[in-house]
């Protein structure tokens, strides 16, 4: 059965935001996160290895792989073909709306103001990423938006840590949070997969 974007968000407490610098790291990193109970993985197109990493990680049993940092329409079909089952963008533009429809890749678009939330709703999006979450106002902002705009569900991302994630997850309109703290660059570089599994376990236990 195909998972909806909301199913995917609800099955994750934390979505790790991943940047792959070395293609060799993709599979062991995904395995380490899944072993710790973190299955929904956002692989960004921030590095040239993004698409290749999606292709490799999508084969890891238990992993639900999405593509992050979508900023251009032509990236959607390529990511879908590589095995991504959802996409995340820091924002939302007409080209991204069109590409999401055409490719069939469900999109979690980024917003940071009430007008952006309303524009995204008008375009048919009910699951949104509050980005950058902490600079945008964090938990206070999410609660304030939930008053007039209660029918949207957020994945706040940007500036969240293991210590602050619980406050976000306690918000009525938050399904999961995103963050890069599960995948520290030095641990990846050192191949310290045990540390990453430990970080994943702690994050998975938040809910
Ligand atoms: O690459 C993207 O598409 C982004 O939207 C940015 C990431 O979501 C944040 O960089 C993660 O935030 P931190 O957990 O504060 O590191």
PDB file of N, CA, C and O and ligand atoms in Angstrom, residues 17 42 44 46 68-69 90 129 131 157-160 179-180, ligand 1:
ATOM      1  N   UNK A  17      17.798  15.005   8.305  1.00  0.00           N
ATOM      2  CA  UNK A  17      18.139  15.712   7.064  1.00  0.00           C
ATOM      3  C   UNK A  17      19.589  15.340   6.745  1.00  0.00           C
ATOM      4  O   UNK A  17      20.497  15.647   7.513  1.00  0.00           O
ATOM      5  N   UNK A  42      15.486  11.793   4.869  1.00  0.00           N
ATOM      6  CA  UNK A  42      15.462  12.850   3.850  1.00  0.00           C
ATOM      7  C   UNK A  42      16.881  13.077   3.343  1.00  0.00           C
ATOM      8  O   UNK A  42      17.749  13.560   4.072  1.00  0.00           O
ATOM      9  N   UNK A  44      19.257  15.054   1.013  1.00  0.00           N
ATOM     10  CA  UNK A  44      19.208  16.342   0.311  1.00  0.00           C
ATOM     11  C   UNK A  44      19.998  16.309  -0.994  1.00  0.00           C
ATOM     12  O   UNK A  44      20.934  15.520  -1.171  1.00  0.00           O
ATOM     13  N   UNK A  46      21.817  18.678  -1.693  1.00  0.00           N
ATOM     14  CA  UNK A  46      22.850  19.691  -1.424  1.00  0.00           C
ATOM     15  C   UNK A  46      24.204  19.288  -1.964  1.00  0.00           C
ATOM     16  O   UNK A  46      25.070  20.121  -2.148  1.00  0.00           O
ATOM     17  N   UNK A  68      15.421  15.763  -0.344  1.00  0.00           N
ATOM     18  CA  UNK A  68      15.339  17.088   0.273  1.00  0.00           C
ATOM     19  C   UNK A  68      16.026  18.146  -0.570  1.00  0.00           C
ATOM     20  O   UNK A  68      16.737  17.838  -1.530  1.00  0.00           O
ATOM     21  N   UNK A  69      15.785  19.401  -0.177  1.00  0.00           N
ATOM     22  CA  UNK A  69      16.357  20.556  -0.865  1.00  0.00           C
ATOM     23  C   UNK A  69      15.922  20.626  -2.328  1.00  0.00           C
ATOM     24  O   UNK A  69      16.707  21.008  -3.203  1.00  0.00           O
ATOM     25  N   UNK A  90      12.687  23.779   0.781  1.00  0.00           N
ATOM     26  CA  UNK A  90      12.714  24.876   1.752  1.00  0.00           C
ATOM     27  C   UNK A  90      11.608  25.901   1.505  1.00  0.00           C
ATOM     28  O   UNK A  90      11.300  26.715   2.375  1.00  0.00           O
ATOM     29  N   UNK A 129       6.286  22.099   5.839  1.00  0.00           N
ATOM     30  CA  UNK A 129       7.501  22.163   6.658  1.00  0.00           C
ATOM     31  C   UNK A 129       7.624  23.607   7.138  1.00  0.00           C
ATOM     32  O   UNK A 129       7.618  24.524   6.303  1.00  0.00           O
ATOM     33  N   UNK A 131       9.933  26.229   7.976  1.00  0.00           N
ATOM     34  CA  UNK A 131      11.379  26.385   7.784  1.00  0.00           C
ATOM     35  C   UNK A 131      11.736  27.853   7.574  1.00  0.00           C
ATOM     36  O   UNK A 131      11.084  28.525   6.788  1.00  0.00           O
ATOM     37  N   UNK A 157      11.458  22.328  10.902  1.00  0.00           N
ATOM     38  CA  UNK A 157      12.862  21.962  10.647  1.00  0.00           C
ATOM     39  C   UNK A 157      13.708  23.227  10.636  1.00  0.00           C
ATOM     40  O   UNK A 157      13.284  24.244  10.085  1.00  0.00           O
ATOM     41  N   UNK A 158      14.900  23.102  11.221  1.00  0.00           N
ATOM     42  CA  UNK A 158      15.825  24.249  11.213  1.00  0.00           C
ATOM     43  C   UNK A 158      16.050  24.746  12.618  1.00  0.00           C
ATOM     44  O   UNK A 158      15.189  25.433  13.170  1.00  0.00           O
ATOM     45  N   UNK A 159      17.161  24.325  13.224  1.00  0.00           N
ATOM     46  CA  UNK A 159      17.509  24.799  14.562  1.00  0.00           C
ATOM     47  C   UNK A 159      16.975  23.923  15.684  1.00  0.00           C
ATOM     48  O   UNK A 159      17.062  24.298  16.852  1.00  0.00           O
ATOM     49  N   UNK A 160      16.422  22.754  15.356  1.00  0.00           N
ATOM     50  CA  UNK A 160      15.860  21.869  16.389  1.00  0.00           C
ATOM     51  C   UNK A 160      16.911  20.847  16.817  1.00  0.00           C
ATOM     52  O   UNK A 160      17.712  20.392  16.000  1.00  0.00           O
ATOM     53  N   UNK A 179      15.696  17.391  11.248  1.00  0.00           N
ATOM     54  CA  UNK A 179      16.921  17.942  11.811  1.00  0.00           C
ATOM     55  C   UNK A 179      18.149  17.206  11.334  1.00  0.00           C
ATOM     56  O   UNK A 179      18.071  16.057  10.892  1.00  0.00           O
ATOM     57  N   UNK A 180      19.269  17.898  11.412  1.00  0.00           N
ATOM     58  CA  UNK A 180      20.519  17.296  10.967  1.00  0.00           C
ATOM     59  C   UNK A 180      21.331  16.724  12.128  1.00  0.00           C
ATOM     60  O   UNK A 180      22.401  16.185  11.904  1.00  0.00           O
TER      61      UNK A 180
HETATM   62  O1  LIG B   1      18.432  21.332   2.992  1.00  0.00           O
HETATM   63  C1  LIG B   1      17.257  21.668   3.063  1.00  0.00           C
HETATM   64  O2  LIG B   1      16.415  21.419   2.214  1.00  0.00           O
HETATM   65  C2  LIG B   1      16.752  22.427   4.197  1.00  0.00           C
HETATM   66  O3  LIG B   1      15.621  22.798   4.194  1.00  0.00           O
HETATM   67  C3  LIG B   1      17.606  22.722   5.316  1.00  0.00           C
HETATM   68  C4  LIG B   1      17.540  21.695   6.420  1.00  0.00           C
HETATM   69  O4  LIG B   1      16.235  21.283   6.640  1.00  0.00           O
HETATM   70  C5  LIG B   1      18.122  22.277   7.619  1.00  0.00           C
HETATM   71  O5  LIG B   1      19.405  22.713   7.340  1.00  0.00           O
HETATM   72  C6  LIG B   1      18.177  21.341   8.771  1.00  0.00           C
HETATM   73  O6  LIG B   1      18.305  22.152   9.874  1.00  0.00           O
HETATM   74  P1  LIG B   1      19.276  21.893  11.083  1.00  0.00           P
HETATM   75  O7  LIG B   1      18.730  20.706  11.804  1.00  0.00           O
HETATM   76  O8  LIG B   1      19.198  23.152  11.875  1.00  0.00           O
HETATM   77  O9  LIG B   1      20.640  21.655  10.506  1.00  0.00           O
END
